[in-house]
Coordinates of C-alpha atoms in Angstrom, one line a residue:
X1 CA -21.0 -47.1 100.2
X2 CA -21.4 -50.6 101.0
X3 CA -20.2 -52.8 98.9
X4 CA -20.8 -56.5 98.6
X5 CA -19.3 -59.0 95.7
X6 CA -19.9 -62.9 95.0
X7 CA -17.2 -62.9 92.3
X8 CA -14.2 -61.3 94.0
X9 CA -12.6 -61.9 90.6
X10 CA -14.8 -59.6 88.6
X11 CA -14.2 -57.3 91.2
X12 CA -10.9 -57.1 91.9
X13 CA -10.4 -53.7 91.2
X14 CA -12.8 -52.1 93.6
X15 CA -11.5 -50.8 97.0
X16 CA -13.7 -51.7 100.4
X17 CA -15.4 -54.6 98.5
X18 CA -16.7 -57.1 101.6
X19 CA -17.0 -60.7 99.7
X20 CA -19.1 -63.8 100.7
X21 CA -19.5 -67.1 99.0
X22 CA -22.9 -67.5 96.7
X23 CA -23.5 -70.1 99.1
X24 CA -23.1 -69.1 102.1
X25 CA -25.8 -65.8 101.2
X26 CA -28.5 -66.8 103.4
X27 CA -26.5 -66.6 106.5
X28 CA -26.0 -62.8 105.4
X29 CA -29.3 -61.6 105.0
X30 CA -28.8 -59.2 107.2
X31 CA -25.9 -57.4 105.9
X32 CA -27.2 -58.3 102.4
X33 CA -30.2 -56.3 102.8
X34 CA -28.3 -53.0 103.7
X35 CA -25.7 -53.0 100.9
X36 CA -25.6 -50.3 98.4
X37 CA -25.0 -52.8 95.6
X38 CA -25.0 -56.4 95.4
X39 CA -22.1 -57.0 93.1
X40 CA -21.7 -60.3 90.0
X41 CA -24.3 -62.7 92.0
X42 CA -24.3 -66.5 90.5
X43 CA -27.8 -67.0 88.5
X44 CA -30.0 -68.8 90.8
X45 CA -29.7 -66.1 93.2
X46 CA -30.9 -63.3 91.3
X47 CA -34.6 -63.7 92.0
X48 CA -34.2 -63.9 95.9
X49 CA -31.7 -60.9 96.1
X50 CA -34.2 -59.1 93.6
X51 CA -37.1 -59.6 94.3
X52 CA -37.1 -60.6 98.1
X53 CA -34.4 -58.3 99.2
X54 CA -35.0 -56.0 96.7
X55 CA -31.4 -54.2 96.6
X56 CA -29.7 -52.9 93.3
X57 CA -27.9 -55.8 91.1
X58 CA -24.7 -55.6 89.1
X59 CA -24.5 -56.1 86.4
X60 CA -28.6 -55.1 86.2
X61 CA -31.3 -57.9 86.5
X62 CA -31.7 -57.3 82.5
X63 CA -28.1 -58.2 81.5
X64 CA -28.7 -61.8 83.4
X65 CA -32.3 -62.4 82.1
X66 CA -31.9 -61.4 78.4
X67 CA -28.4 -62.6 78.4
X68 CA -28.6 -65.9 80.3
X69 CA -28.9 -68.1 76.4
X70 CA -29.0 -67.3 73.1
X71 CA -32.6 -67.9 72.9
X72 CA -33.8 -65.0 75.5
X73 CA -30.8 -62.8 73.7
X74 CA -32.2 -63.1 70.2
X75 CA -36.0 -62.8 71.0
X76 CA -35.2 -59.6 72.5
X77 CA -32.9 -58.7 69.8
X78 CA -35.9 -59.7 67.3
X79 CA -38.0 -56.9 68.8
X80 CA -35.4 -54.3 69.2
X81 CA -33.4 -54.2 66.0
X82 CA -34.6 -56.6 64.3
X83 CA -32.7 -55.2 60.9
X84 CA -29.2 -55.4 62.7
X85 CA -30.0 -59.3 63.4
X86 CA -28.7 -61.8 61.3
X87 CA -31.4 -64.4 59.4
X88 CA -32.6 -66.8 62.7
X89 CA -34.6 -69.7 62.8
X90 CA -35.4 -71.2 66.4
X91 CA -37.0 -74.3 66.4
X92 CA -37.9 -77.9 68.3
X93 CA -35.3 -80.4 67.7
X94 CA -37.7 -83.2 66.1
X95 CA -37.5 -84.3 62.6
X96 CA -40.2 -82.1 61.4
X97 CA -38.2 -79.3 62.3
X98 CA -34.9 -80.6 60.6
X99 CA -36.6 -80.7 57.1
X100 CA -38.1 -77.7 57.4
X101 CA -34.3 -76.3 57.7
X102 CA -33.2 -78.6 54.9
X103 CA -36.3 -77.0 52.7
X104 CA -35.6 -73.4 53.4
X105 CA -32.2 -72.9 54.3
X106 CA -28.8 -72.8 52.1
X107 CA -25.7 -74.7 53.3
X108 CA -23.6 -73.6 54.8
X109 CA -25.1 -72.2 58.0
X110 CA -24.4 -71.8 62.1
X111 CA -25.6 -73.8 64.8
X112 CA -25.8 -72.6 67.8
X113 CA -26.5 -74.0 71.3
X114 CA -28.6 -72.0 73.7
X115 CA -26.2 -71.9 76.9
X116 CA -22.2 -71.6 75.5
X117 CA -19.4 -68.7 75.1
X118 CA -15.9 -67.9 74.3
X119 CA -16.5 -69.4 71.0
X120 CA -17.8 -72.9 72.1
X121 CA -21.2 -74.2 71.2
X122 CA -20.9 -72.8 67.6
X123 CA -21.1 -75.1 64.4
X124 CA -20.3 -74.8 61.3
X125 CA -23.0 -76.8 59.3
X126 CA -22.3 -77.7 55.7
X127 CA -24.4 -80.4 55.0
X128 CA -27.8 -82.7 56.0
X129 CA -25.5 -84.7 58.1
X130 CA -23.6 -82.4 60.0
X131 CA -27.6 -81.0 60.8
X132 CA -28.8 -84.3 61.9
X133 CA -25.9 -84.4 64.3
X134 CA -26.2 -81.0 65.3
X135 CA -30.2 -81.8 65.9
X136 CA -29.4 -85.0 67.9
X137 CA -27.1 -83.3 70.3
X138 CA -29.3 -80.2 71.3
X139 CA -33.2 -79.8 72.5
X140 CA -33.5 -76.8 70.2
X141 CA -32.4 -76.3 66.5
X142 CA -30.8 -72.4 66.7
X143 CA -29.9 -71.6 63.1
X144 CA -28.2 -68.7 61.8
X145 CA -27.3 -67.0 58.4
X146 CA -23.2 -67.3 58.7
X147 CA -22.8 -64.1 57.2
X148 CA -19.2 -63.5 55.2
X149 CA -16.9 -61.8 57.4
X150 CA -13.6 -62.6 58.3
X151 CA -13.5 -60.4 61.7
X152 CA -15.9 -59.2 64.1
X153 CA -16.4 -56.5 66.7
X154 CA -16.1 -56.7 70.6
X155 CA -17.6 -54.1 71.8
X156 CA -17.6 -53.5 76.0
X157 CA -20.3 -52.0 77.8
X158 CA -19.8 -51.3 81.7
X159 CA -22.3 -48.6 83.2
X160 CA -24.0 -46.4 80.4
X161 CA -20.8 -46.3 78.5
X162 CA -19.3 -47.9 75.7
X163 CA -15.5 -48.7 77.3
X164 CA -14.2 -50.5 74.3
X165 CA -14.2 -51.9 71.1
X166 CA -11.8 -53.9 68.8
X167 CA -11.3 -56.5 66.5
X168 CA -11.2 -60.1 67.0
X169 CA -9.3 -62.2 63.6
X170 CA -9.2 -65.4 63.2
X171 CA -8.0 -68.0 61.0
X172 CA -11.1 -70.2 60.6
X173 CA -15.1 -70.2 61.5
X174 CA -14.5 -68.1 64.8
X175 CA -12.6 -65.1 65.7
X176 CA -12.8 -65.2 69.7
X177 CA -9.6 -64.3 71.5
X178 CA -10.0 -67.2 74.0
X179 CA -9.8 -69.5 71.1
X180 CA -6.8 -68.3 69.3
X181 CA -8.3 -65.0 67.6
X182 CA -6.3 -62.2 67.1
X183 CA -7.1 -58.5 68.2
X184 CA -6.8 -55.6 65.4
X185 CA -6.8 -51.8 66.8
X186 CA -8.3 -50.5 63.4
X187 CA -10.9 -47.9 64.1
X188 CA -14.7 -49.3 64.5
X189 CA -17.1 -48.3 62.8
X190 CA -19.0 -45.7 64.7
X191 CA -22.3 -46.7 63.5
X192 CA -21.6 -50.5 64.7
X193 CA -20.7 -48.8 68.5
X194 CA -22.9 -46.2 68.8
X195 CA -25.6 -49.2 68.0
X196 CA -24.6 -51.1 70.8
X197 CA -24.5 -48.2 72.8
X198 CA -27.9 -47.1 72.3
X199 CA -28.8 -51.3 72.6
X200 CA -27.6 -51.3 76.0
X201 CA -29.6 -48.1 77.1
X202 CA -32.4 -49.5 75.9
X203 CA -32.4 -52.8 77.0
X204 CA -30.7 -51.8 80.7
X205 CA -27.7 -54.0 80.0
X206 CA -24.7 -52.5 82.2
X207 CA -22.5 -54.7 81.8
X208 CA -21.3 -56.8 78.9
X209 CA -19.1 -57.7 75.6
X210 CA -21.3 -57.2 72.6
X211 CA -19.9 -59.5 69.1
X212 CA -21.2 -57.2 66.0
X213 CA -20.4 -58.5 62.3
X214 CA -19.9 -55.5 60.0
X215 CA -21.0 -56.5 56.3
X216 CA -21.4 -53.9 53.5
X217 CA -21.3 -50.9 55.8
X218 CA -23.9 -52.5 58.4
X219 CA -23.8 -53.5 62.0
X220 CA -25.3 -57.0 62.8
X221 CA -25.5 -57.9 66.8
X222 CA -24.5 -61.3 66.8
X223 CA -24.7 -62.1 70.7
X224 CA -23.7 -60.3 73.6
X225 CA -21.5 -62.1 77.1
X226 CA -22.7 -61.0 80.4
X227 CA -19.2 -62.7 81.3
X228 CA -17.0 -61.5 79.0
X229 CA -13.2 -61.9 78.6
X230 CA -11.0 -59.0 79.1
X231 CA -7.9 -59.8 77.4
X232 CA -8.4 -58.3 74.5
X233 CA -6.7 -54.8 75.0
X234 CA -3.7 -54.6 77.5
X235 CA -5.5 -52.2 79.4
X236 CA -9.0 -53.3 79.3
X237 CA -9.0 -54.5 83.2
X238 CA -8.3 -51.2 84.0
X239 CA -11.0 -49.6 82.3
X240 CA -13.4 -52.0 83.2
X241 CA -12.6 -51.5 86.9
X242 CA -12.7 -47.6 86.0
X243 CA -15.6 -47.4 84.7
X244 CA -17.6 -49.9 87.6
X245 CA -16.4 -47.5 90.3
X246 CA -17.5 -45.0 88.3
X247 CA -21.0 -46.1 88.0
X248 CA -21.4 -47.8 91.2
X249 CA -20.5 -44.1 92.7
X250 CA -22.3 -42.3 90.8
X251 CA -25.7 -44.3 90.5
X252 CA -28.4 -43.4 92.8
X253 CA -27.6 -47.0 94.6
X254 CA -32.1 -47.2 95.6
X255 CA -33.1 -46.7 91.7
X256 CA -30.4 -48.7 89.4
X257 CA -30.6 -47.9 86.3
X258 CA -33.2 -49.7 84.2
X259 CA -33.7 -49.8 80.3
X260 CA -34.1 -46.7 78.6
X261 CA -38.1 -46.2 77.1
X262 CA -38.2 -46.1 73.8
X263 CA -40.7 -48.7 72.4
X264 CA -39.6 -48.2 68.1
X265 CA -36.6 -50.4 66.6
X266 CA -32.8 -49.1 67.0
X267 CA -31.3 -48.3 63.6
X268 CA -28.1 -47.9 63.1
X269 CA -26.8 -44.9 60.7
X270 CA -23.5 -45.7 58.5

């Protein structure tokens, strides 16, 4: 199987893995357009290696399109599980927009900006000044309920499998690891993973760190990382790299996998 990787990084644990620069990709069309997979491409070259060379992506074409901001994430999350999706308000940034927020919403809240990870772009907002800031830093006003949970879930998906899931702790607003949260092994709820399990199916995600809030017995998706860290379990770069040779072998390399059909809402059972 021939194998070719932008990210040798992300791939380090595949054997026979040729790598050339994203740059350099149109000098390679050749050898680009007989390889099995084309593996962890930047961005802006998904559409030419999809659509114009028309060879299988990974992670899938759906994991960088409804993953590449939070606005994509949660307007596909809107329609798919709508109930597992904390309160969201996405808005202009204009002044109109602001006092609609101060009108209808409760401080305190999150702010989110569109394009950020490993904890960064996230606000805590407690009051009308905080917002304005918030407002007059960013294009578009992302609000969100900031639901009361001192923990969340990271939940790995590589392939059509859940690899891993654990908890992230930590001492203020946000529990990422990459910012100083800690990780718990307590059992996860099963109704929290098998949701983002049966997310992933259906949304053709193959490839990704899901961050699920568990309040009162339910599962809500807060955002999902296309580039996700893996120090969270001492063994997770293992099992990541287990479980992409395992789907990259075992895939039917001319027909990747796509999202699952299934046009009703997930639910979630506690």
């Amino acid at each position: 199987m021939k194998l070719i990787t932008f990210d040798p990084f992300r791939t380090l644990g595949l054997a026979s893995v040729r790598y050339i620069k994203p740059e350099h990709a149109a000098a390679h069309v050749s050898e680009l357009s007989e390889a099995d997979w084309l593996l962890f491409p930047a961005y802006w070259q998904l559409h030419g290696l999809h659509y114009v060379l028309r060879r299988p992506i990974f992670p899938s074409p759906a994991s960088y399109h409804l993953g590449h901001d939070k606005i994509e994430m949660t307007r596909a999350l809107e329609l798919a599980c709508p109930q597992h999706l904390p309160a969201t308000e996405i808005l202009p940034s204009d002044s109109t927009s602001v006092s609609r927020i101060l009108d209808t919403w409760t401080f305190p809240f999150v702010g989110k900006q569109a394009r950020s990870s490993r904890g960064e772009g996230v606000f805590l907002i407690e009051n009308r000044q905080q917002l304005q800031a918030f407002a007059a830093q960013n294009d578009v006003l992302y609000i969100q309920k900031l639901l009361p949970i001192v923990r969340d879930l990271r939940v790995v998906v590589v392939g059509r499998k859940v690899i891993a899931a654990y908890w992230r702790e930590g001492e203020g607003f946000l529990n990422n690891v990459a910012r100083g949260g800690r990780v718990r092994h307590d059992l996860p709820p099963e109704a929290a993973v098998a949701l983002v399990h049966d997310l992933a199916l259906r949304l053709g995600i193959d490839y990704a760190g899901f961050d699920v809030a568990w309040v009162d017995g339910h599962p809500y998706v807060l955002e999902f990382n296309r580039l996700f860290g893996n120090q969270g379990m001492p063994d997770l770069p293992q099992r990541i790299a287990s479980a992409m040779n395992d789907y990259l072998l075992g895939e039917t390399p001319s027909s990747p996998a796509g999202p699952e059909p299934n046009p009703s809402p997930i639910t979630a059972s506690a």
